[in-house]
PDB file of N, CA and C in Angstrom:
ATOM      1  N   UNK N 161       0.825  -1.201   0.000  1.00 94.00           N
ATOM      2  CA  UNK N 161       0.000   0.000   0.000  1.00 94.00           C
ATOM      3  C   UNK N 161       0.865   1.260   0.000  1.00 94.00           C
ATOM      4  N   UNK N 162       1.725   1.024   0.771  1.00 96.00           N
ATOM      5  CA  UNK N 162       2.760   2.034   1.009  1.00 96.00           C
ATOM      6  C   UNK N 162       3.358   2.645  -0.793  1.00 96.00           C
ATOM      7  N   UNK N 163       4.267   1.789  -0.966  1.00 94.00           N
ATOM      8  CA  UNK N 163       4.615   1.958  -2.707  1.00 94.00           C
ATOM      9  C   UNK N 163       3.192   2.045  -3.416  1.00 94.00           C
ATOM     10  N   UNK N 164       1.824   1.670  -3.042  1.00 94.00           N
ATOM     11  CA  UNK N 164       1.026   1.987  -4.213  1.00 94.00           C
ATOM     12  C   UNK N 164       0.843   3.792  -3.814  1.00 94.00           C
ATOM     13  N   UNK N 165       1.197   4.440  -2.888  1.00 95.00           N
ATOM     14  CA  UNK N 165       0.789   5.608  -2.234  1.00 95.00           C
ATOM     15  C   UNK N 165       1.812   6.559  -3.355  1.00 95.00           C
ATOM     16  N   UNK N 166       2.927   5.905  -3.012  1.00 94.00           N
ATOM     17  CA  UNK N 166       3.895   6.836  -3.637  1.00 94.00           C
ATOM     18  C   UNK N 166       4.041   6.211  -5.351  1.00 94.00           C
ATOM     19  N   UNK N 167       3.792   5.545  -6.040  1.00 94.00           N
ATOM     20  CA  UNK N 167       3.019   5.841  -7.499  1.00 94.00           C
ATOM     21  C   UNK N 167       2.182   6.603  -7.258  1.00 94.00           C
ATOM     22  N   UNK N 168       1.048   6.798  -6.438  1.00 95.00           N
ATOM     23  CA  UNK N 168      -0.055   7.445  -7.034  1.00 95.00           C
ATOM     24  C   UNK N 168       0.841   9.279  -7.055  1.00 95.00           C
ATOM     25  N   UNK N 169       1.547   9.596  -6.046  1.00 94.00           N
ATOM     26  CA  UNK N 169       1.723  10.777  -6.173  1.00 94.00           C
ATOM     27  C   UNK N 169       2.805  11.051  -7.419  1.00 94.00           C
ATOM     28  N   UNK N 170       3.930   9.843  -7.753  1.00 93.00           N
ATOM     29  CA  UNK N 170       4.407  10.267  -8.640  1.00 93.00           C
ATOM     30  C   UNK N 170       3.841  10.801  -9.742  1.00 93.00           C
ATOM     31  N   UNK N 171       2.880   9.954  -9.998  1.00 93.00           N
ATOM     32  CA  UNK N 171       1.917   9.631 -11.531  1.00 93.00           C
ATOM     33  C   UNK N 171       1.186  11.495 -11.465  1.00 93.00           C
ATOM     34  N   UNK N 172       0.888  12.071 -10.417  1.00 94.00           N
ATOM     35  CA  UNK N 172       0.320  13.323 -10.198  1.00 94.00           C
ATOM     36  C   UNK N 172       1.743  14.547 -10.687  1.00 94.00           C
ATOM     37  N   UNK N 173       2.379  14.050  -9.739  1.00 92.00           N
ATOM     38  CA  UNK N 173       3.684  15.285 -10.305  1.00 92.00           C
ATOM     39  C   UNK N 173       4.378  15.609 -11.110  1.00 92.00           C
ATOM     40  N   UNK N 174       4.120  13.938 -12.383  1.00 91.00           N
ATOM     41  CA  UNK N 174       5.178  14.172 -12.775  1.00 91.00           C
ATOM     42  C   UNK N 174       4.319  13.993 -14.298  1.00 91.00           C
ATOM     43  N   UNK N 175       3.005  14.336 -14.024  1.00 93.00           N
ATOM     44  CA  UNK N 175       1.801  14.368 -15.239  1.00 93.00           C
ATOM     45  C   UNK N 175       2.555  15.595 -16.065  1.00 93.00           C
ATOM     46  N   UNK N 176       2.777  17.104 -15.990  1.00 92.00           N
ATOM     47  CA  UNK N 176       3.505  18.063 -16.133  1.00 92.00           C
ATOM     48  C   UNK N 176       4.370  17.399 -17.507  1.00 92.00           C
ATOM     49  N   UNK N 177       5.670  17.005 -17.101  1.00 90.00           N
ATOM     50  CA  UNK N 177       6.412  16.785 -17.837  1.00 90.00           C
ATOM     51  C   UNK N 177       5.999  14.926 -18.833  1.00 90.00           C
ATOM     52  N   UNK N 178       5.242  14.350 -18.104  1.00 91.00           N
ATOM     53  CA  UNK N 178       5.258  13.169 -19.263  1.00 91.00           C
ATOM     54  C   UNK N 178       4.291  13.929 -20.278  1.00 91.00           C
ATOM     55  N   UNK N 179       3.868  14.729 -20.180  1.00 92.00           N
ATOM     56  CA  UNK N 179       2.549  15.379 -21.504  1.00 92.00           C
ATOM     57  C   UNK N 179       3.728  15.673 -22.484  1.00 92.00           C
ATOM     58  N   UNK N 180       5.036  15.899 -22.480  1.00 93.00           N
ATOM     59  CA  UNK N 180       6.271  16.223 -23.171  1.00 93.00           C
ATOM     60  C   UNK N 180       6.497  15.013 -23.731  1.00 93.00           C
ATOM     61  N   UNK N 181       6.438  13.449 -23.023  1.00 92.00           N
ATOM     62  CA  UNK N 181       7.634  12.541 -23.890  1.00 92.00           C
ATOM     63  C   UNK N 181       6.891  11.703 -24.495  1.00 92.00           C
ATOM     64  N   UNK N 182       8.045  11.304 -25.465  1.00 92.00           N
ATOM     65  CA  UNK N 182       7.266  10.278 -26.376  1.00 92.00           C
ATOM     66  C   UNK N 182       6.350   9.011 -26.044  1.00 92.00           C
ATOM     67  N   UNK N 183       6.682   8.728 -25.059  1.00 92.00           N
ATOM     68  CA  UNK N 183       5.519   7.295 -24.938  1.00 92.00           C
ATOM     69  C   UNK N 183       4.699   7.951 -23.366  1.00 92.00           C
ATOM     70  N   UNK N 184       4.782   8.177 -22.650  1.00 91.00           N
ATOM     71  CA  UNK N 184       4.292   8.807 -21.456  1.00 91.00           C
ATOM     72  C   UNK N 184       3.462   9.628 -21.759  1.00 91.00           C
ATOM     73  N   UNK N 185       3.429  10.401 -22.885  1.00 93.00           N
ATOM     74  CA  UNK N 185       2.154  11.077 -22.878  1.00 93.00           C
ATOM     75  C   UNK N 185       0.924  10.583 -23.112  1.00 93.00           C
ATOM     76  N   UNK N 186       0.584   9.364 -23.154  1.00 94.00           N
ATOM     77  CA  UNK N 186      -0.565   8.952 -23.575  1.00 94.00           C
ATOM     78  C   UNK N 186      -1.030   8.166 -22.138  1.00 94.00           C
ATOM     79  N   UNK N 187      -0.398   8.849 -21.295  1.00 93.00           N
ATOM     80  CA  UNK N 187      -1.136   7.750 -19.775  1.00 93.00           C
ATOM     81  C   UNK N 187      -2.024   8.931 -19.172  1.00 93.00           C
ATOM     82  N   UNK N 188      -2.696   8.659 -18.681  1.00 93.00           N
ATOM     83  CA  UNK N 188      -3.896   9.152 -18.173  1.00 93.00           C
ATOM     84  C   UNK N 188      -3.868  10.695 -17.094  1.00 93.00           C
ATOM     85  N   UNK N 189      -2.882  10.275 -16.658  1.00 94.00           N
ATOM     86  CA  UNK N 189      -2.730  11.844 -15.951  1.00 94.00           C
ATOM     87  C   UNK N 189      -2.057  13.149 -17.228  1.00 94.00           C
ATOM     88  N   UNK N 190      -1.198  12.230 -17.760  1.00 93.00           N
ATOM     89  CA  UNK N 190      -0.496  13.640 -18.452  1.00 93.00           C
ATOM     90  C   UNK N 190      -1.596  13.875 -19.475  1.00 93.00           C
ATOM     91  N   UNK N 191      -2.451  12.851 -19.668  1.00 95.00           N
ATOM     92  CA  UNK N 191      -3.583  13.469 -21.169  1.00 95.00           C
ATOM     93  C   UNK N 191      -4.752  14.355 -19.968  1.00 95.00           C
ATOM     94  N   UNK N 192      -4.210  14.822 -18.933  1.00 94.00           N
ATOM     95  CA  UNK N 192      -5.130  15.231 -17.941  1.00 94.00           C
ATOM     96  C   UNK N 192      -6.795  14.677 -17.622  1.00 94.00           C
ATOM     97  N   UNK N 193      -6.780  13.439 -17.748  1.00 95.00           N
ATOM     98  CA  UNK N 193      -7.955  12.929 -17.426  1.00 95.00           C
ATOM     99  C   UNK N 193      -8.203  12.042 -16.097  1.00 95.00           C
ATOM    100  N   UNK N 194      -6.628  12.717 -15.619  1.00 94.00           N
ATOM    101  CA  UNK N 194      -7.485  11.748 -13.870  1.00 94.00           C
ATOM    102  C   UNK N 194      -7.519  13.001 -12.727  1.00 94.00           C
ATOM    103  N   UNK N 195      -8.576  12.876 -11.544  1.00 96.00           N
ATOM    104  CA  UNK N 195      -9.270  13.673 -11.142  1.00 96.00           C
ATOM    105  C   UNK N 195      -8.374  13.748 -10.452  1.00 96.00           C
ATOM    106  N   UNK N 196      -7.222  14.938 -10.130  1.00 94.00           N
ATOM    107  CA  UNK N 196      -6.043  15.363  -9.622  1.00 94.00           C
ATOM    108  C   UNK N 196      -6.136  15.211  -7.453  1.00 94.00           C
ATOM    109  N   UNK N 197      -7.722  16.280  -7.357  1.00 96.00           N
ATOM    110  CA  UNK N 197      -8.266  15.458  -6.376  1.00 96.00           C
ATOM    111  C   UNK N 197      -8.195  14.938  -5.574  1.00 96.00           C
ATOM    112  N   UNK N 198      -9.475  13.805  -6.137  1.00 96.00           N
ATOM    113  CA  UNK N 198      -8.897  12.266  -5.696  1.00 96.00           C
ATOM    114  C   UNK N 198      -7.776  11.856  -5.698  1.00 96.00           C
ATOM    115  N   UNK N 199      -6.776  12.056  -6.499  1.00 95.00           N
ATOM    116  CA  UNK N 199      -5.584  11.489  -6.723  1.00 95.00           C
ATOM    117  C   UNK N 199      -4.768  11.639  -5.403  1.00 95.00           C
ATOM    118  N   UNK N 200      -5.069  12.844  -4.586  1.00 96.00           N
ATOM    119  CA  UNK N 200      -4.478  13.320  -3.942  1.00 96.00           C
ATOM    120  C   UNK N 200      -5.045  12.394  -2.370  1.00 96.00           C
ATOM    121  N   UNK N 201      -6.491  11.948  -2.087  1.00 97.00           N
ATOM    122  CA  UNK N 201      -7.144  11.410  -1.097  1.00 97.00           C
ATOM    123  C   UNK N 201      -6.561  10.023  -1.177  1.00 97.00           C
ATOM    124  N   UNK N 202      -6.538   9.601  -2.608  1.00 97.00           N
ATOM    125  CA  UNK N 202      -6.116   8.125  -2.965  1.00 97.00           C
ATOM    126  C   UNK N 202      -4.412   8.085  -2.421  1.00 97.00           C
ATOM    127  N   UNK N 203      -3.879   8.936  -2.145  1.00 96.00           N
ATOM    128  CA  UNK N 203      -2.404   8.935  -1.907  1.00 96.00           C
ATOM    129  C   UNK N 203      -2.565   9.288  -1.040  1.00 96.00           C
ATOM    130  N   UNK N 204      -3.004   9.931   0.397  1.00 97.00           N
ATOM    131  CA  UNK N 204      -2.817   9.870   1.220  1.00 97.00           C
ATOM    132  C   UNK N 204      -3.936   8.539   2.658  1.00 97.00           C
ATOM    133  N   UNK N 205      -4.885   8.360   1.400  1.00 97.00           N
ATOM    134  CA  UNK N 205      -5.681   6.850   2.150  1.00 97.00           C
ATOM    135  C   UNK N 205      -4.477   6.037   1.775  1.00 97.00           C
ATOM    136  N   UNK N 206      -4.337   5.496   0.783  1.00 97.00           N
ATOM    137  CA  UNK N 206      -2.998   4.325   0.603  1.00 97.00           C
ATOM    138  C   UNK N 206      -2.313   4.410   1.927  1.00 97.00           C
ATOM    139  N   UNK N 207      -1.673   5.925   2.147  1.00 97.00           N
ATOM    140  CA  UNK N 207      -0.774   5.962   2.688  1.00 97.00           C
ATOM    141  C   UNK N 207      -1.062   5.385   4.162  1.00 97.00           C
ATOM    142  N   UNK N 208      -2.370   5.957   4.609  1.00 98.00           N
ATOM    143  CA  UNK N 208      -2.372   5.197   5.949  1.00 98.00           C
ATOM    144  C   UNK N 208      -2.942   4.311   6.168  1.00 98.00           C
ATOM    145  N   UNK N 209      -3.652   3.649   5.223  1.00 97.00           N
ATOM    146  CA  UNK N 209      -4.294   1.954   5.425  1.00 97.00           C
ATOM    147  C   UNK N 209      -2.859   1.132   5.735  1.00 97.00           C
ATOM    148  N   UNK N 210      -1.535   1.433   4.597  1.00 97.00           N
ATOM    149  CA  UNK N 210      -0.343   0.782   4.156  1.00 97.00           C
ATOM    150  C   UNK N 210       0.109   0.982   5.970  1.00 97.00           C
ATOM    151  N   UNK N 211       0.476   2.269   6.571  1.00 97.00           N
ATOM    152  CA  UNK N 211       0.825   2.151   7.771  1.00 97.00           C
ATOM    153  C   UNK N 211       0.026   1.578   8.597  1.00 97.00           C
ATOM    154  N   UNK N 212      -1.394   1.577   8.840  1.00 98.00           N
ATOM    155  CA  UNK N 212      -2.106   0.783   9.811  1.00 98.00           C
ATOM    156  C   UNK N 212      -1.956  -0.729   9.565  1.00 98.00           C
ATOM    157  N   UNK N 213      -1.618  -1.204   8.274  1.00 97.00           N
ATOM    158  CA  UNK N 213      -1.479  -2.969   8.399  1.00 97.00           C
ATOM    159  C   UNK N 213      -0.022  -2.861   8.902  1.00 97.00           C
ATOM    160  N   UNK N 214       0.818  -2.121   8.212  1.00 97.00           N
ATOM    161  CA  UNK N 214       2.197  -1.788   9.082  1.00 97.00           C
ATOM    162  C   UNK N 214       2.549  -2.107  10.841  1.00 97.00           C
ATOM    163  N   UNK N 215       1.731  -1.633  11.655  1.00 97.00           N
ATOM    164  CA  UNK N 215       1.530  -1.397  12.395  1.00 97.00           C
ATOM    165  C   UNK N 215       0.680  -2.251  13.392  1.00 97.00           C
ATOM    166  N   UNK N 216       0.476  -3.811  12.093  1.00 97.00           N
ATOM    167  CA  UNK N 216      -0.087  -4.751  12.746  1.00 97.00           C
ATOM    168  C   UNK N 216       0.805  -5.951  12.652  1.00 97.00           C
ATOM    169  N   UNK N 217       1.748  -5.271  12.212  1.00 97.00           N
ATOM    170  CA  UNK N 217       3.024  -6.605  11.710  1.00 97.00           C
ATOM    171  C   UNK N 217       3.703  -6.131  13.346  1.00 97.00           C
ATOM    172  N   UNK N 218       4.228  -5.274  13.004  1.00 97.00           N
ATOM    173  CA  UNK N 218       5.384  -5.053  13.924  1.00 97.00           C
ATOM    174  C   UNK N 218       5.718  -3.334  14.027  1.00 97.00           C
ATOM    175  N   UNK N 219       6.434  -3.287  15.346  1.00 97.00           N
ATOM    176  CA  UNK N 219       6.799  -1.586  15.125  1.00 97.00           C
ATOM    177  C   UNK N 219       7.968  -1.818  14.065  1.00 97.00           C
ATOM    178  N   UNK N 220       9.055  -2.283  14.112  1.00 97.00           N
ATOM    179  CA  UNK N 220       9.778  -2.291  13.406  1.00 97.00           C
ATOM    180  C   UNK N 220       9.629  -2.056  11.906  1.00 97.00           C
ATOM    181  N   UNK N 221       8.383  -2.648  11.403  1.00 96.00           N
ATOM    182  CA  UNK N 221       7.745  -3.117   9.519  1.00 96.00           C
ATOM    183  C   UNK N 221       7.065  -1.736   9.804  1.00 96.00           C
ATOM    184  N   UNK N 222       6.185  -1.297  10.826  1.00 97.00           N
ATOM    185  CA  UNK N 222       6.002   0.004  10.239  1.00 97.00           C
ATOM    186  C   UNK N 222       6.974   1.406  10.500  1.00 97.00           C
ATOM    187  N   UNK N 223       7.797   1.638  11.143  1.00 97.00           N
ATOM    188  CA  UNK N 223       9.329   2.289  11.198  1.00 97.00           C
ATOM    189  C   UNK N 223       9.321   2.180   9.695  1.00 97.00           C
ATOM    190  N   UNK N 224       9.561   1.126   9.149  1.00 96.00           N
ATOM    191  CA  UNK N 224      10.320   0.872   7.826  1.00 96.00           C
ATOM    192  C   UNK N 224       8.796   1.294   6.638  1.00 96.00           C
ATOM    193  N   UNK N 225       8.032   1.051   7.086  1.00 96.00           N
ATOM    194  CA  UNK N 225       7.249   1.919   5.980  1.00 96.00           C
ATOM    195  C   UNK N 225       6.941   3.028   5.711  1.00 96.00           C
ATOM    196  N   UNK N 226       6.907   3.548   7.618  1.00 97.00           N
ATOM    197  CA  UNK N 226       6.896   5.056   7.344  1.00 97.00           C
ATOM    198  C   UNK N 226       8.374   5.558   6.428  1.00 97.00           C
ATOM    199  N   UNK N 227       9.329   5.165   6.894  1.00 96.00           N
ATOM    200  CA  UNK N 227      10.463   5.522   6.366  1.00 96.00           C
ATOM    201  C   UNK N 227      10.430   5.160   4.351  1.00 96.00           C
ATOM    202  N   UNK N 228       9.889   3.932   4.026  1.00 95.00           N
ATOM    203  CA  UNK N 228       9.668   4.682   2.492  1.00 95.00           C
ATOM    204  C   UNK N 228       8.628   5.460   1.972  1.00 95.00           C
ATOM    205  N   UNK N 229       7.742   5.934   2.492  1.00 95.00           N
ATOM    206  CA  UNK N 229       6.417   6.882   2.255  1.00 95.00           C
ATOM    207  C   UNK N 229       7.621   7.990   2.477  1.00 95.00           C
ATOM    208  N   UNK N 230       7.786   8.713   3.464  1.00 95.00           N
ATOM    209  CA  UNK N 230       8.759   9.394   3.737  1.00 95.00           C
ATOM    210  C   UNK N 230       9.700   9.905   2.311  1.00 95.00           C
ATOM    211  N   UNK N 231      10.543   8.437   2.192  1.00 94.00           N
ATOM    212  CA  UNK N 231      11.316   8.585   1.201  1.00 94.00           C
ATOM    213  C   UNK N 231      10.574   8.884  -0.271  1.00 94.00           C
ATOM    214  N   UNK N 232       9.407   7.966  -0.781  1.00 93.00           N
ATOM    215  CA  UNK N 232       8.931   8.394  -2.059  1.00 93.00           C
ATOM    216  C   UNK N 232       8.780  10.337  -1.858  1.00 93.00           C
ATOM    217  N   UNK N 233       8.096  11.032  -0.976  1.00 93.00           N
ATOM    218  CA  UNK N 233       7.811  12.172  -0.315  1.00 93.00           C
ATOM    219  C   UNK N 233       9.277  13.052  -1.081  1.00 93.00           C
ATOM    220  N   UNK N 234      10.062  12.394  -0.578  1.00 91.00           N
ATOM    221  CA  UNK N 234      11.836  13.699  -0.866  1.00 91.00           C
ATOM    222  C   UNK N 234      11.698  13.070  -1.985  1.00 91.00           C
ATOM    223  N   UNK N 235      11.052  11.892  -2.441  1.00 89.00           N
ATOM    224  CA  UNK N 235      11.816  11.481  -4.198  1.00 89.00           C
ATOM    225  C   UNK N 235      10.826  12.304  -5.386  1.00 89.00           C
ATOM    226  N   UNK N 236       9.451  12.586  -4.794  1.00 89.00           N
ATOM    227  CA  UNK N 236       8.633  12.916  -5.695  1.00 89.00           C
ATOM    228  C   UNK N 236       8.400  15.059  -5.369  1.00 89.00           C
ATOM    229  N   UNK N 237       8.226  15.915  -3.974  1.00 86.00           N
ATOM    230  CA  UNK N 237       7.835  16.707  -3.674  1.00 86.00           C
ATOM    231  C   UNK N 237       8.603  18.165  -4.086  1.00 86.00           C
ATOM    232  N   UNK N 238       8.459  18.701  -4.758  1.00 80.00           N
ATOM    233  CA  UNK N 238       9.164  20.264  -4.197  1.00 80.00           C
ATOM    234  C   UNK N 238       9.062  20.690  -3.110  1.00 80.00           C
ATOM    235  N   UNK N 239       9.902  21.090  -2.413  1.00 78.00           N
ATOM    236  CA  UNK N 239      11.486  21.473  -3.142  1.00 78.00           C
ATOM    237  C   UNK N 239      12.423  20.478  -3.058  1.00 78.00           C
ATOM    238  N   UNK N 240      12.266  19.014  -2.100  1.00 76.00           N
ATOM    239  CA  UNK N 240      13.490  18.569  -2.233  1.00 76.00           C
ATOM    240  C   UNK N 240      13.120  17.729  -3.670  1.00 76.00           C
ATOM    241  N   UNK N 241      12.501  16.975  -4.318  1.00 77.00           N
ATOM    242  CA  UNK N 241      11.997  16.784  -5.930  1.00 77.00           C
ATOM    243  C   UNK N 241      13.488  15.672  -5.594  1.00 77.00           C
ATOM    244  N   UNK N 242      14.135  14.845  -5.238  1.00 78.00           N
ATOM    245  CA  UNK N 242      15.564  14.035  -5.617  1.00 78.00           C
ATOM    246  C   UNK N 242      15.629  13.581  -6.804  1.00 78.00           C
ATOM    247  N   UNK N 243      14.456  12.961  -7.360  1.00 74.00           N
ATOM    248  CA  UNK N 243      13.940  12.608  -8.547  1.00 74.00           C
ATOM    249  C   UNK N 243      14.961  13.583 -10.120  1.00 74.00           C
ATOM    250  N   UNK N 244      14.931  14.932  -9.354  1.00 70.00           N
ATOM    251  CA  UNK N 244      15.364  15.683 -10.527  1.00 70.00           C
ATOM    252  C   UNK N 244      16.723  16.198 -10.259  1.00 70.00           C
ATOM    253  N   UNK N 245      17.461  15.463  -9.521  1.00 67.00           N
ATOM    254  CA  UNK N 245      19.248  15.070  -9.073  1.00 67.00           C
ATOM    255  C   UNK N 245      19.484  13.937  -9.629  1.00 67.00           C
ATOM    256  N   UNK N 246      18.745  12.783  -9.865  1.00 57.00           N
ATOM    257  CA  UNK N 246      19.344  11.351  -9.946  1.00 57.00           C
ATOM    258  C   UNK N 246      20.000  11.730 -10.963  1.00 57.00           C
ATOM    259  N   UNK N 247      21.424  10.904 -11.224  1.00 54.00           N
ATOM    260  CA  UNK N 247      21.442  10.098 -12.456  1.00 54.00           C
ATOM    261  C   UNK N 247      21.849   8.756 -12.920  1.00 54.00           C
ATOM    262  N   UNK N 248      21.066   8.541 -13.785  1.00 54.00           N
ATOM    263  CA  UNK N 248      20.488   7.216 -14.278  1.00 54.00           C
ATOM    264  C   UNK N 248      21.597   6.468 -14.487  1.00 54.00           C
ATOM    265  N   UNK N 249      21.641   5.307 -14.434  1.00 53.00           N
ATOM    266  CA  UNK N 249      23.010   4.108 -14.693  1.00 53.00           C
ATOM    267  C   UNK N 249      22.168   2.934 -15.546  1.00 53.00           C
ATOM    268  N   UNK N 250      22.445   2.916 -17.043  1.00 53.00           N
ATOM    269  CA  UNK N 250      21.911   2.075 -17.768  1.00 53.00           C
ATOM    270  C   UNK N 250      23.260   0.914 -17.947  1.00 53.00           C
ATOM    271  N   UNK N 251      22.719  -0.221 -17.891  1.00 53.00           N
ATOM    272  CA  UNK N 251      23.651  -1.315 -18.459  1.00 53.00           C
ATOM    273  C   UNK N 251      24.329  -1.285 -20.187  1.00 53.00           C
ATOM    274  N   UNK N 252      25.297  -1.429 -20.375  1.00 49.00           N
ATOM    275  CA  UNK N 252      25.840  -1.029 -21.689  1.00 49.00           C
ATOM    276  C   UNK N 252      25.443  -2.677 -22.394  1.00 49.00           C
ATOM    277  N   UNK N 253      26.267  -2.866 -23.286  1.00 45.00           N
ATOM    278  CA  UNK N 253      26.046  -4.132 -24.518  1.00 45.00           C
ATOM    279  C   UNK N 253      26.951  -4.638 -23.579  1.00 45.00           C
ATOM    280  N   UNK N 254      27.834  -4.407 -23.290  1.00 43.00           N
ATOM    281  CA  UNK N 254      29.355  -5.107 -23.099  1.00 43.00           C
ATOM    282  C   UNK N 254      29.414  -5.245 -21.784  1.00 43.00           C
ATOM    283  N   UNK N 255      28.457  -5.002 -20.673  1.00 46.00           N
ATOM    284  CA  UNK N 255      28.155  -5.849 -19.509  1.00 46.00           C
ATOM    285  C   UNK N 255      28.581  -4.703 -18.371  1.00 46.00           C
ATOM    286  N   UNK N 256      29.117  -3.334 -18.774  1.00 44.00           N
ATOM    287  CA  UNK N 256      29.335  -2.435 -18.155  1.00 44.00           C
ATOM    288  C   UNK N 256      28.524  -1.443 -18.126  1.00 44.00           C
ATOM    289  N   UNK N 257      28.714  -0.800 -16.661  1.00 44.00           N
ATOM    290  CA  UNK N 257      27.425   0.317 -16.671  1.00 44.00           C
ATOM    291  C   UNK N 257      28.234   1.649 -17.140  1.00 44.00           C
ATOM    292  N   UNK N 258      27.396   2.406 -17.867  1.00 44.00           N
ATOM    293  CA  UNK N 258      27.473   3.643 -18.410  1.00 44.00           C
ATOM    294  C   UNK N 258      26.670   4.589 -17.988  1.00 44.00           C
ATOM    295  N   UNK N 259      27.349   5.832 -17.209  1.00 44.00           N
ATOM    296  CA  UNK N 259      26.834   7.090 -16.818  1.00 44.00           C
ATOM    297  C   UNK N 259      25.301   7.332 -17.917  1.00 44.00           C
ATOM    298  N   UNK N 260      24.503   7.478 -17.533  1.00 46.00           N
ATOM    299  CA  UNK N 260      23.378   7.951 -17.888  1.00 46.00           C
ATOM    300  C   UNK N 260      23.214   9.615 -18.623  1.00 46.00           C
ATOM    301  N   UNK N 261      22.137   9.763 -18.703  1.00 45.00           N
ATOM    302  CA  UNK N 261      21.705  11.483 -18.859  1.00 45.00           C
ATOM    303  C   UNK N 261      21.138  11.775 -17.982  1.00 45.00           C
ATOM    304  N   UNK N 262      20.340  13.397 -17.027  1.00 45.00           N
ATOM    305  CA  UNK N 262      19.520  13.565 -16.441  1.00 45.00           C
ATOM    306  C   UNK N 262      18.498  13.741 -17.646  1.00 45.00           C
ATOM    307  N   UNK N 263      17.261  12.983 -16.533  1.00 51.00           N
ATOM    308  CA  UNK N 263      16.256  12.989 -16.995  1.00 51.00           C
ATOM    309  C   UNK N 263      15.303  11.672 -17.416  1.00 51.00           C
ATOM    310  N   UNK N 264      14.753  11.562 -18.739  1.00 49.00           N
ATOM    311  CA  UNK N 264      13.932  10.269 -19.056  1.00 49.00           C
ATOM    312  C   UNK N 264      15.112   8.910 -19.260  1.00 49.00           C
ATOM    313  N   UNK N 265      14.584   8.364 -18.475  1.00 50.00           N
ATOM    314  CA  UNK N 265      15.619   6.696 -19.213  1.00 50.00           C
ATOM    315  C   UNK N 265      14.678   6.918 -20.858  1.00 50.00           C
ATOM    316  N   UNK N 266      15.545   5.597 -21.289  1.00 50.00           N
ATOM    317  CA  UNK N 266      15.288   5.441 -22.106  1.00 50.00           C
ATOM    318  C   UNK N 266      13.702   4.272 -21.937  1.00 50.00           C
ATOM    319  N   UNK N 267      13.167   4.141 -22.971  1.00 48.00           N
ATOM    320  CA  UNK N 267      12.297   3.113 -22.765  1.00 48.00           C
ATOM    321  C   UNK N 267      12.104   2.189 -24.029  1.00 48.00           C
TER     322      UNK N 267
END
């Protein structure tokens, strides 16, 4: 639940720029047809159904979930956005990794 929380907010933030790329623009947020909203209730219910079963495992399993909700949060939010620091490490032909670009992998 936790990771479905943080898709849902990526899929919201980052609607903006997939309306730009070649295959991403045809998913449902960037053709602006999902109810931004909801999108927003649906990401923060995920978020705490995901911690309340959390929280029926163990303190420890939910520590660790809050801690990736948390983390999707700095990977997806302005201002910290990390998402738009990474850079990408694609596997080459020849079994070595090669520095990436910022920005879209390839797909």
């Amino acid at each position: 639940m936790i990771a479905c929380s943080n898709y849902v907010i990526n899929k919201v933030l980052d609607a903006p720029f997939d309306r730009y790329h070649p295959t991403k623009c045809n998913r449902p947020a960037a053709l602006g047809t999902v109810n931004v909203q909801a999108a927003y209730v649906q990401w923060v219910t995920m978020m705490a159904v995901g911690l309340l079963m959390a929280s029926r495992v163990s303190m420890m399993f939910f520590i660790t979930a809050a801690a990736l909700w948390i983390m999707g949060c700095i990977y997806n939010i302005v201002p910290l956005r990390a998402k738009a620091s990474v850079i990408t490490l694609k596997p080459a032909t020849c079994g070595h990794f090669k520095t990436g670009h910022f920005g879209w992998p390839e797909t």
